[in-house]
Coordinates of C-alpha atoms and ligand atoms in Angstrom, one line a residue:
X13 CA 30.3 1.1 9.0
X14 CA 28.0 -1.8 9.0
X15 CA 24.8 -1.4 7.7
X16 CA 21.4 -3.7 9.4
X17 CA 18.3 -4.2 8.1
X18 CA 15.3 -4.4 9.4
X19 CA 14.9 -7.4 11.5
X20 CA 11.4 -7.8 13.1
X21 CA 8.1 -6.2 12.4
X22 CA 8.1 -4.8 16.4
X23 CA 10.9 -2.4 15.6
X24 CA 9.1 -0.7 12.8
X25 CA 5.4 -0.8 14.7
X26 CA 7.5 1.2 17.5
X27 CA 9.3 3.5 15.0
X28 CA 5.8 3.8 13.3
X29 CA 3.5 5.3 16.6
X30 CA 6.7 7.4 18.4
X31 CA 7.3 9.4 14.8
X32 CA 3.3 9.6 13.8
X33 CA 3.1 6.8 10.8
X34 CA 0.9 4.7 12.2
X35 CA -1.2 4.2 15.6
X36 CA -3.6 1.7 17.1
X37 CA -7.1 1.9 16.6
X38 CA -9.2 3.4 19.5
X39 CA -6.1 3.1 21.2
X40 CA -7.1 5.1 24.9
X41 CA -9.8 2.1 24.9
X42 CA -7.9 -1.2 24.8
X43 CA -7.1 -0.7 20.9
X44 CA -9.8 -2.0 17.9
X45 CA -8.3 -5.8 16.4
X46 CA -6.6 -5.3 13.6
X47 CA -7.5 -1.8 12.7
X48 CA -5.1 1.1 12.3
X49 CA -4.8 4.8 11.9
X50 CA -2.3 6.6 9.8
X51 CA -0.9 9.6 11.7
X52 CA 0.7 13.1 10.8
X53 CA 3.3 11.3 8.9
X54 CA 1.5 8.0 8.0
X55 CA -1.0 9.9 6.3
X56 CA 0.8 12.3 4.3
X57 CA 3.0 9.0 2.9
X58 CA -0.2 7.2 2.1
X59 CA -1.2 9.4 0.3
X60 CA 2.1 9.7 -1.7
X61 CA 1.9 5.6 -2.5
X62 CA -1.8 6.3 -3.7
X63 CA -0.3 9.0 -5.8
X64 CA 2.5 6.4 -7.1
X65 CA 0.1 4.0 -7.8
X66 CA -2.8 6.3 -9.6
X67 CA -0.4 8.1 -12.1
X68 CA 1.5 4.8 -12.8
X69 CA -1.9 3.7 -13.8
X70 CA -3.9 7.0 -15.1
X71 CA -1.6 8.7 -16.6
X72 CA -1.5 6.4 -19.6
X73 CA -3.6 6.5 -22.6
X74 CA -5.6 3.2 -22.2
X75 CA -6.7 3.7 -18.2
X76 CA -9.6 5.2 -16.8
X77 CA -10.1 6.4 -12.8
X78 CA -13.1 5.5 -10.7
X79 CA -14.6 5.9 -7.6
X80 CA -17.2 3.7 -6.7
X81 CA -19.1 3.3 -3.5
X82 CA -18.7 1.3 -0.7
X83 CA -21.8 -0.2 -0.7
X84 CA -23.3 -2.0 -3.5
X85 CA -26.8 -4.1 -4.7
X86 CA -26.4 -7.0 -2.4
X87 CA -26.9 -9.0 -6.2
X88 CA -23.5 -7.9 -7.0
X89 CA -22.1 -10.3 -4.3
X90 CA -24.6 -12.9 -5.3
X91 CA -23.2 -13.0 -8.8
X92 CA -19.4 -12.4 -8.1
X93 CA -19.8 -15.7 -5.5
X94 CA -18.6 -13.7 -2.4
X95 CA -22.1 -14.5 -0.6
X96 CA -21.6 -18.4 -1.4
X97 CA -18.5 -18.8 -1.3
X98 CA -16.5 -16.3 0.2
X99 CA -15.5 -18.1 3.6
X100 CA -13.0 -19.6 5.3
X101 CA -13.3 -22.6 7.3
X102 CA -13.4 -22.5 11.0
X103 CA -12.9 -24.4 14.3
X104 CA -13.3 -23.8 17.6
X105 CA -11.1 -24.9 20.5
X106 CA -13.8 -26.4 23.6
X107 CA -10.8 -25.7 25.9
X108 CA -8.7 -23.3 25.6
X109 CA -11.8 -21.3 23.3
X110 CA -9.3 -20.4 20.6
X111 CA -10.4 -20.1 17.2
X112 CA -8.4 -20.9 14.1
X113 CA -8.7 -21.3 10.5
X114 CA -8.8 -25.2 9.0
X115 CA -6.9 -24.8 6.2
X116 CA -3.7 -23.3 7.2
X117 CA -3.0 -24.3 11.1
X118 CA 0.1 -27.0 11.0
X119 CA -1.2 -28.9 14.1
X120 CA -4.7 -29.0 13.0
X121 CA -4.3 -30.2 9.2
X122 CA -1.6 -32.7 10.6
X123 CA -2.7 -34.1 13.9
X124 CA -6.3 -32.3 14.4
X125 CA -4.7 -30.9 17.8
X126 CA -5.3 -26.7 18.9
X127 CA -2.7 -24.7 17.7
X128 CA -2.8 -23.2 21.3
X129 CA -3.5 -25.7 23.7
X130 CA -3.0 -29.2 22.2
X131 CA -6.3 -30.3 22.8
X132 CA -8.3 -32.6 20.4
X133 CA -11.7 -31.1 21.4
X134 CA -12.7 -29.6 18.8
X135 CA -15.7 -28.2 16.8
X136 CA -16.3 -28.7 13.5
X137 CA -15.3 -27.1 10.9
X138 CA -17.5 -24.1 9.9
X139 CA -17.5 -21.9 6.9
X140 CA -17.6 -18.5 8.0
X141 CA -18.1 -16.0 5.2
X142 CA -15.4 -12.9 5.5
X143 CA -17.7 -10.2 4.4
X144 CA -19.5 -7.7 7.0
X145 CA -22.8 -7.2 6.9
X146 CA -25.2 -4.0 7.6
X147 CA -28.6 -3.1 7.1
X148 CA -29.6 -0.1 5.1
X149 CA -32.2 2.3 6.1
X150 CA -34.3 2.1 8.9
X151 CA -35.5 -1.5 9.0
X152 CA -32.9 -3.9 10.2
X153 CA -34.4 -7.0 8.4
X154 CA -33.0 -9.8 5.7
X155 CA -34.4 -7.3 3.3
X156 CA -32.2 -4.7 4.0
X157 CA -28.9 -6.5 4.4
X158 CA -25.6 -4.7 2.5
X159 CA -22.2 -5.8 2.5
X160 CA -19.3 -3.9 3.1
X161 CA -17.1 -4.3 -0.1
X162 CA -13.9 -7.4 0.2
X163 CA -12.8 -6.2 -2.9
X164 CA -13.0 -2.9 -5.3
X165 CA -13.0 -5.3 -8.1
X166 CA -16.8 -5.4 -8.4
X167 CA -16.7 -1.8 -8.7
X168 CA -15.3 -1.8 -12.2
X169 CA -17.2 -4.7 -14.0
X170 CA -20.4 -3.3 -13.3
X171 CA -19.3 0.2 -14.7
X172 CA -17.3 -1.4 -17.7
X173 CA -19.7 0.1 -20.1
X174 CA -20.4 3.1 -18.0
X175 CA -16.4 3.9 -18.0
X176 CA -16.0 2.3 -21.7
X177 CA -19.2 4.2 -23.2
X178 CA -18.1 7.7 -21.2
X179 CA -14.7 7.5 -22.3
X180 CA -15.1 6.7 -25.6
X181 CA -12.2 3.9 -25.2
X182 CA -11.5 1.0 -27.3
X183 CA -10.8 -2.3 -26.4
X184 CA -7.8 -2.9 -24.9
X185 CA -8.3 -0.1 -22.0
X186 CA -8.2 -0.4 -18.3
X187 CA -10.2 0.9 -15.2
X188 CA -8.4 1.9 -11.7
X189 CA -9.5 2.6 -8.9
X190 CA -8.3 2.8 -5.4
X191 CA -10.8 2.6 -2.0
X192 CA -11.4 0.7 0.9
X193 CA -11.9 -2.7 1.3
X194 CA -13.3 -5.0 4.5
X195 CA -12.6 -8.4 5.3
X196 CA -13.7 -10.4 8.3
X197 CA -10.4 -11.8 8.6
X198 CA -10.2 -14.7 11.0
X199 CA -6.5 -14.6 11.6
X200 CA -6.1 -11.1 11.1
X201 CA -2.0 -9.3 12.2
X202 CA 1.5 -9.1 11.3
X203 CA 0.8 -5.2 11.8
X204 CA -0.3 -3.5 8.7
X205 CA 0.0 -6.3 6.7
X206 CA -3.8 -8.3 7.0
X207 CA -6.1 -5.9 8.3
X208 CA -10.3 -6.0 8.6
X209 CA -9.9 -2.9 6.9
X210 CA -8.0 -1.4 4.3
X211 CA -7.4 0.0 0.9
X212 CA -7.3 -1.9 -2.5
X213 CA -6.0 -0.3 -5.4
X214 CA -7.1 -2.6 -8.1
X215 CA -6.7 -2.3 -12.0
X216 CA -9.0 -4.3 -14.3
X217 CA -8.0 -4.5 -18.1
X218 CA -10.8 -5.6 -20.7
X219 CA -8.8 -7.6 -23.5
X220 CA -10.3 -9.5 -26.5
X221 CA -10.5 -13.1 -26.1
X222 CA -7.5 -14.7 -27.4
X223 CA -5.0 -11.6 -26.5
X224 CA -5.3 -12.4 -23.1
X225 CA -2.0 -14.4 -22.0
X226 CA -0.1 -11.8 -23.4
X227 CA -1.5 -8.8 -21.5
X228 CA -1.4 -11.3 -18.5
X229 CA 2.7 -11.8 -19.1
X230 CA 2.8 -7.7 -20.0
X231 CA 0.9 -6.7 -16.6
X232 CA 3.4 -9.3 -14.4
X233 CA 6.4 -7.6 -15.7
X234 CA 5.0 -3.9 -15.9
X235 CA 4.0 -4.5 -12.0
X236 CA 6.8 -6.0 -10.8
X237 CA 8.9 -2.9 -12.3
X238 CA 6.9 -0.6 -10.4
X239 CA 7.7 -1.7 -7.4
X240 CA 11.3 -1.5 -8.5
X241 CA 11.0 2.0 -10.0
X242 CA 9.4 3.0 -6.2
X243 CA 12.9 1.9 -4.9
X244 CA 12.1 -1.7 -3.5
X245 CA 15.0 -4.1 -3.7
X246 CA 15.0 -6.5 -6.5
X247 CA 16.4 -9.3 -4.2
X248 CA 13.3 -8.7 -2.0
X249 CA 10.7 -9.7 -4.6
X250 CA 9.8 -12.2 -6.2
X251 CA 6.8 -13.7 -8.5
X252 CA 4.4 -17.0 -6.6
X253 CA 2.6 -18.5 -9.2
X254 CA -0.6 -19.7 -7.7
X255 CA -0.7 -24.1 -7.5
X256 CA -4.9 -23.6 -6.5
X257 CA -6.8 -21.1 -9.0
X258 CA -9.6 -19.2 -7.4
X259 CA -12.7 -19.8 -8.6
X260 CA -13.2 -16.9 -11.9
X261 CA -9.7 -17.2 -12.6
X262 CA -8.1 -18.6 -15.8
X263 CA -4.1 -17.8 -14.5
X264 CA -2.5 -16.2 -11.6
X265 CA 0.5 -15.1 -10.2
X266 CA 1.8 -13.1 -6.8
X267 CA 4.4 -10.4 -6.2
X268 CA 5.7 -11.5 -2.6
X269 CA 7.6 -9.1 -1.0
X270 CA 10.3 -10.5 1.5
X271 CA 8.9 -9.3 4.6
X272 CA 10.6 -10.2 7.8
X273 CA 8.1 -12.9 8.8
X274 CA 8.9 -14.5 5.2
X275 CA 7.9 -13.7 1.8
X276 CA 4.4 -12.9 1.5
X277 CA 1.9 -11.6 -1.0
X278 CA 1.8 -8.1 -1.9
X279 CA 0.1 -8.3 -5.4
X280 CA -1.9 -10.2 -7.3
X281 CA -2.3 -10.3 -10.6
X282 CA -4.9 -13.0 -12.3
X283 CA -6.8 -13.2 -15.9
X284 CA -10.1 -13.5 -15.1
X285 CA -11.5 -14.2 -18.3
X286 CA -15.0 -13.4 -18.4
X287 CA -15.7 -14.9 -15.4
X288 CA -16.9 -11.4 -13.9
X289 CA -19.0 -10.0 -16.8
X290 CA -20.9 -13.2 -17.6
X291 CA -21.8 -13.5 -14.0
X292 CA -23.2 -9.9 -13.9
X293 CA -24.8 -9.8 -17.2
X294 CA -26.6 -12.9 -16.1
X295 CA -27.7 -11.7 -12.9
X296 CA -28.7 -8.5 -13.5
X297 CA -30.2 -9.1 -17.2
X298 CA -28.2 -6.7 -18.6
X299 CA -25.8 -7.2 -21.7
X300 CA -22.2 -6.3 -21.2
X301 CA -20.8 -6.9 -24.4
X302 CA -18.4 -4.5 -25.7
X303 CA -19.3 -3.1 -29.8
X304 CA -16.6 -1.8 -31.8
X305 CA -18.1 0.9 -34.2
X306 CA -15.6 0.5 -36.6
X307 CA -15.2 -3.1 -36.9
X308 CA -18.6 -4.1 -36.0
X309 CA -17.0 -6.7 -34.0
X310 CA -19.0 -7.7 -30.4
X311 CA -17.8 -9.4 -28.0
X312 CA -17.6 -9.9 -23.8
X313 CA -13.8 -9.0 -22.6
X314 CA -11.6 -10.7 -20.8
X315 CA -10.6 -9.5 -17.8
X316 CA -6.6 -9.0 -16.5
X317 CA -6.4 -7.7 -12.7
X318 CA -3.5 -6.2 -11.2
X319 CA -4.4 -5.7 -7.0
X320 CA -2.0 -4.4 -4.2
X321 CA -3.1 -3.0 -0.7
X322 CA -2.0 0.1 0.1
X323 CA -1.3 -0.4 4.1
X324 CA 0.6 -3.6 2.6
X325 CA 2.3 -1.7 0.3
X326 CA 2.8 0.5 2.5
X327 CA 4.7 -1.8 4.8
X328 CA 6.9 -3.2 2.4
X329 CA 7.7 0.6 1.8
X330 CA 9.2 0.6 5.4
X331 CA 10.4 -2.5 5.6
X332 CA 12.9 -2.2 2.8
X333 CA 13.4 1.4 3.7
X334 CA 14.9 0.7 6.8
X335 CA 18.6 0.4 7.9
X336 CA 20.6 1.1 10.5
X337 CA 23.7 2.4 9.5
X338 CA 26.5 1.0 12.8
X339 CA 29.7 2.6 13.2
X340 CA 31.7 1.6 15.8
X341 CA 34.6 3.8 17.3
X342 CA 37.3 3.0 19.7
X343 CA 38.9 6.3 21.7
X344 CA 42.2 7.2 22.9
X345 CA 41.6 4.4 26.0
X346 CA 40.9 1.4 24.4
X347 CA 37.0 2.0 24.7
X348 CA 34.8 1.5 21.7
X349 CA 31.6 2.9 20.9
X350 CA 28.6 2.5 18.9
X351 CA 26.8 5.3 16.6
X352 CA 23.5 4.1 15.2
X353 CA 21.8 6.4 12.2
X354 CA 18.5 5.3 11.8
X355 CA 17.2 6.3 8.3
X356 CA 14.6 5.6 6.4
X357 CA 15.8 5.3 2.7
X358 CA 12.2 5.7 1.1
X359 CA 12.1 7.3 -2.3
X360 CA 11.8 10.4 -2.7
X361 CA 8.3 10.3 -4.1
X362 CA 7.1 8.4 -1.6
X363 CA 8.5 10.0 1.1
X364 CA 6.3 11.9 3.6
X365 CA 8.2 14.9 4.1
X366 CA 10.9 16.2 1.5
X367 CA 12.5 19.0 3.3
X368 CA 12.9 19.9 6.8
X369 CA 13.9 23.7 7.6
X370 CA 16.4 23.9 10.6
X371 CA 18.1 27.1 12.0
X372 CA 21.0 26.8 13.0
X373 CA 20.2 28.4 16.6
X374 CA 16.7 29.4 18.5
X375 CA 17.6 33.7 18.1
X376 CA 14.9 35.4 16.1
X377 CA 17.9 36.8 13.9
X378 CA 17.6 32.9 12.9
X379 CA 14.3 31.6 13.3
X380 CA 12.4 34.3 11.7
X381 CA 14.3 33.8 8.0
X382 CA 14.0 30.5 8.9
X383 CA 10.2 30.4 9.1
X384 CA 10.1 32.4 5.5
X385 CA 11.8 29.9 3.7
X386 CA 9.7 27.4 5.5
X387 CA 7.0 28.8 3.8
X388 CA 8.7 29.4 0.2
X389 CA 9.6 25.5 0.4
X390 CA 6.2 25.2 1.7
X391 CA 4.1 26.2 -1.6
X392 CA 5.6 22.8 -3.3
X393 CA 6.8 20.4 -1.0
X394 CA 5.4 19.2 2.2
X395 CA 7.9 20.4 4.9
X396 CA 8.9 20.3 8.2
X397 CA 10.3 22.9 10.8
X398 CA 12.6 21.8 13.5
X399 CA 14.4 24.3 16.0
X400 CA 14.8 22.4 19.1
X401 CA 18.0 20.5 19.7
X402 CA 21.4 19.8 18.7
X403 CA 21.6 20.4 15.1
X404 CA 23.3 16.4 14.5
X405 CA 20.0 15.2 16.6
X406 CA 17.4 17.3 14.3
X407 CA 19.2 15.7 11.3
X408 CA 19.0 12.1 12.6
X409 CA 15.5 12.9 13.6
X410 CA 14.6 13.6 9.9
X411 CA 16.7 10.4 8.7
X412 CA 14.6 8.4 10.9
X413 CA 11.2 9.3 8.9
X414 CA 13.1 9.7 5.5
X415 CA 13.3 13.3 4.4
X416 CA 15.3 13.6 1.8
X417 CA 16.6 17.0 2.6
X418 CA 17.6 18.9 5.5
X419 CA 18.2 22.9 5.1
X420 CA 20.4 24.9 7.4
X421 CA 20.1 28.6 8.2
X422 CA 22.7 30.1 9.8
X423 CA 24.4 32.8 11.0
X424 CA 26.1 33.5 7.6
X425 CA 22.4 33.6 5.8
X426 CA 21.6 36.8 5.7
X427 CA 25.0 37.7 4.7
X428 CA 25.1 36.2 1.3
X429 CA 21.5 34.8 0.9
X430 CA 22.0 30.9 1.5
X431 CA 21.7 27.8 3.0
X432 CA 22.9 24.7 3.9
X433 CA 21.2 21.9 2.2
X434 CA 22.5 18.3 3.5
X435 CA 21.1 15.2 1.2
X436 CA 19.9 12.4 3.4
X437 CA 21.8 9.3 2.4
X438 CA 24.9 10.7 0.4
X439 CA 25.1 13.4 3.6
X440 CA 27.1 15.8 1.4
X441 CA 26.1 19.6 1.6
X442 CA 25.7 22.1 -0.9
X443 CA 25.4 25.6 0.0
X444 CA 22.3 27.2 -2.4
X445 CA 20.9 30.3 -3.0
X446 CA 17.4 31.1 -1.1
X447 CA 16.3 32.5 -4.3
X448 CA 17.3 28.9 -5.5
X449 CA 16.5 26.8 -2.8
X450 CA 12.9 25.2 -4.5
X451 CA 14.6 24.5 -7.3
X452 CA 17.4 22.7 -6.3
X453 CA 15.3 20.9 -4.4
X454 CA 12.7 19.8 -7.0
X455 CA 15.6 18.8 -9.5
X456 CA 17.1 17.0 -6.3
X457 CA 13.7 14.8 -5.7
X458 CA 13.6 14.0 -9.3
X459 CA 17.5 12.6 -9.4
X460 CA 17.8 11.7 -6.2
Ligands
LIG10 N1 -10.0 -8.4 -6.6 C1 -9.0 -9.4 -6.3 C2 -8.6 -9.3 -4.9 O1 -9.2 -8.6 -4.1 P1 -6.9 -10.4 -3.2 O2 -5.7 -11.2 -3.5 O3 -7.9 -11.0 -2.3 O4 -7.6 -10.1 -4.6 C3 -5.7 -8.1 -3.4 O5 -6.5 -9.0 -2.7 C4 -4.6 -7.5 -2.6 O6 -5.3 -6.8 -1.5 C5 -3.7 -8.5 -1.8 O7 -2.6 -8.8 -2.6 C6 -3.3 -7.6 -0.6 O8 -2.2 -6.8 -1.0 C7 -4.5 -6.8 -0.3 N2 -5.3 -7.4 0.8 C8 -6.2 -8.4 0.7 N3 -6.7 -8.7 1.9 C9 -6.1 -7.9 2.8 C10 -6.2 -7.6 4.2 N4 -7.0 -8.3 4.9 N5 -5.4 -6.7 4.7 C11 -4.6 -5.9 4.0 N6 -4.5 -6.1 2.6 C12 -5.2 -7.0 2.0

């Protein structure tokens, strides 16, 4: 057997709309640039990857949740920089009418030439600020302009106190929060990957002054085993340290994920210092320094950020997930033949279903138990029902979306009260007790 991976991003965009992961937006009218919509499955599994990420995160003793709104006081983006100076620059093509970013087209920064057409008539270059813009309430004037959030980020640093005071929490402790995000992106695609919208989940630790490298150098390596924990192939990642530092940050790294158009950011982490809190204390008027009761100390935190996308994540999830498992066959005449098993090796965790409930044939003396322990499995686990088919087809059909298990009921079930439960990539089968059956299967997801 040979096994393939994933080759090209087309394969998994296909894979991704025929089994209900991911569809175009407005797709019956021409499809929305660069938007998305997670389907039956897609949904189910982005929700799983929140849940990996938020528990990772929450479940320790020094982070906090949040949920902040979309919308914020226009000041906020005044005094992060996004209204100055979050842009990219632009150029038009007179020509051809293409548009492209400045700063990362090869013809353009070498030979001032359109990437599409060649031609030297250009614009100039613009700066063209990524964040989208709406009016709230009824008056659509200057005075009523809101941004759409780039980044959760601002989220946490102007409820530091509010989380620190609420919580009770001492310095070192951390706030998390996952939610959507908007960017104008000029050169938006690669699928999932850079979207105009999307979710952030974004983690800010306040540090003392002075302890800040090492939480920096303890947040690279706790990140980068996360991903490795979540099943995502050592080989396949790697840290970037940046060579440019963004404008509030005092160090930062990436965690690029070898995608099949190269390796490419999925995380980054950066200490911010106080970049963040100065800038909001000063515009707003409001102090933001942190008092220890007990040691009377005062100071403003530094600030270390860990930030993923989850539709990125997501797709590095299903890139590395994906194999094709070749195995060629020659008959009695000479002629070979090829068997291709699709399966999608995600972890268990993140996995959108975790059990699939087949009977063996379409008779009620079948489907009707089958149905029951549908629902048994149902009260833990999302699962799946399947009675159309060849039994071999149903199981690749569940490979294909990775479900871990696949149960059986057959003809010998009410006999002696059990199933057939095959395991996804070992493809060994146990027979197991219905009274049984969530067990086994929980203690299966945990060491699978
Ligand atoms: N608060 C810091 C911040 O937002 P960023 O590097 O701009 O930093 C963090 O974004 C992460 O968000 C990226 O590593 C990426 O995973 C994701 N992300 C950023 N822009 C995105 C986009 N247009 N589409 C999808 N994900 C995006």
């Amino acid at each position: 057997m040979v096994v393939k991976t994933l080759q090209d991003l087309s394969t998994l965009v296909g894979l991704s709309k025929r089994r209900g992961f991911v569809f175009q937006s407005s797709e019956i009218y021409g499809g929305l640039g660069s938007c998305w919509d997670y389907g039956p499955l897609g949904s189910l599994m982005k929700l799983n990857v929140k849940r990996a990420w938020w528990n990772t995160m929450t479940r320790r003793s020094d982070i906090v949740g949040l949920d902040a709104a979309i919308l914020m006081h226009p000041m906020v983006w005044k005094a992060s920089g996004h209204v100055d100076g979050f842009s990219d620059p632009l150029v038009d093509c007179k020509d051809c009418k293409t548009r492209f970013r400045a700063d990362n087209t090869e013809s353009y920064i070498e030979h001032k030439k359109c990437p599409n057409c060649g031609s030297k008539n250009l614009s100039e270059e613009r700066n063209f600020n990524l964040m989208f813009k709406t009016t709230m309430g009824p008056l659509e004037d200057s005075a009523s302009v809101v941004y759409l959030r780039p980044e959760t980020a601002q989220g946490h640093f102007v409820n530091f106190l509010n989380c620190q005071q609420s919580s009770r929490y001492k310095i070192p402790f951390g706030i998390a929060a996952i939610g959507k995000s908007f960017r104008n992106e000029i050169t938006p695609g690669n699928f999932i990957f850079r979207t105009r919208e999307f979710e952030q989940m974004e983690m800010q630790y306040f540090v003392k002054p002075g302890t800040d490298e090492e939480f920096f150098n303890e947040w690279k390596e706790r990140r980068f085993a996360f991903y490795q924990k979540y099943g995502i192939k050592k080989e396949n990642l790697k840290f970037k340290p940046h060579e440019k530092l963004a404008h509030y940050a005092k160090a930062a790294v990436d965690i690029e994920y070898k995608f099949p158009m190269g390796f490419s950011e999925l995380e980054g982490i950066h200490n911010r210092g106080d970049f963040d809190l100065s800038q909001h204390a000063k515009f707003s008027g409001k102090s933001l320094d942190y008092f220890n009761e007990a040691t009377k100390e005062k100071f403003l935190p530094y600030v270390i950020e860990t930030a993923v996308g989850c539709d990125r994540l997501f797709l590095a999830f299903m890139c590395d997930a994906y194999r094709e498992e070749v195995t060629t066959t020659t008959d009695e005449a000479g002629k070979t033949s090829e068997d291709i098993r699709v399966v999608l090796g995600l972890h268990p965790e993140i996995a959108p279903i975790k059990v699939c409930v087949l009977p063996l044939s379409k008779k009620e003396e079948l489907t009707i138990p089958a149905m029951k322990i549908r629902d048994q499995l149902a009260e833990e686990f999302d699962v799946q029902y399947d009675e159309t088919a060849s039994i071999g087809k149903r199981y690749r059909r569940q490979d294909e979306i990775g479900t871990p298990y696949c149960v059986t009921v057959d003809f010998e079930t009410a006999n002696d009260g059990s199933v057939t439960v095959r395991h996804r990539d070992k493809m060994t089968q146990d027979r197991v007790k219905i009274t049984e059956l969530n067990a086994y299967v929980a203690s299966g997801l945990r060491n699978f």
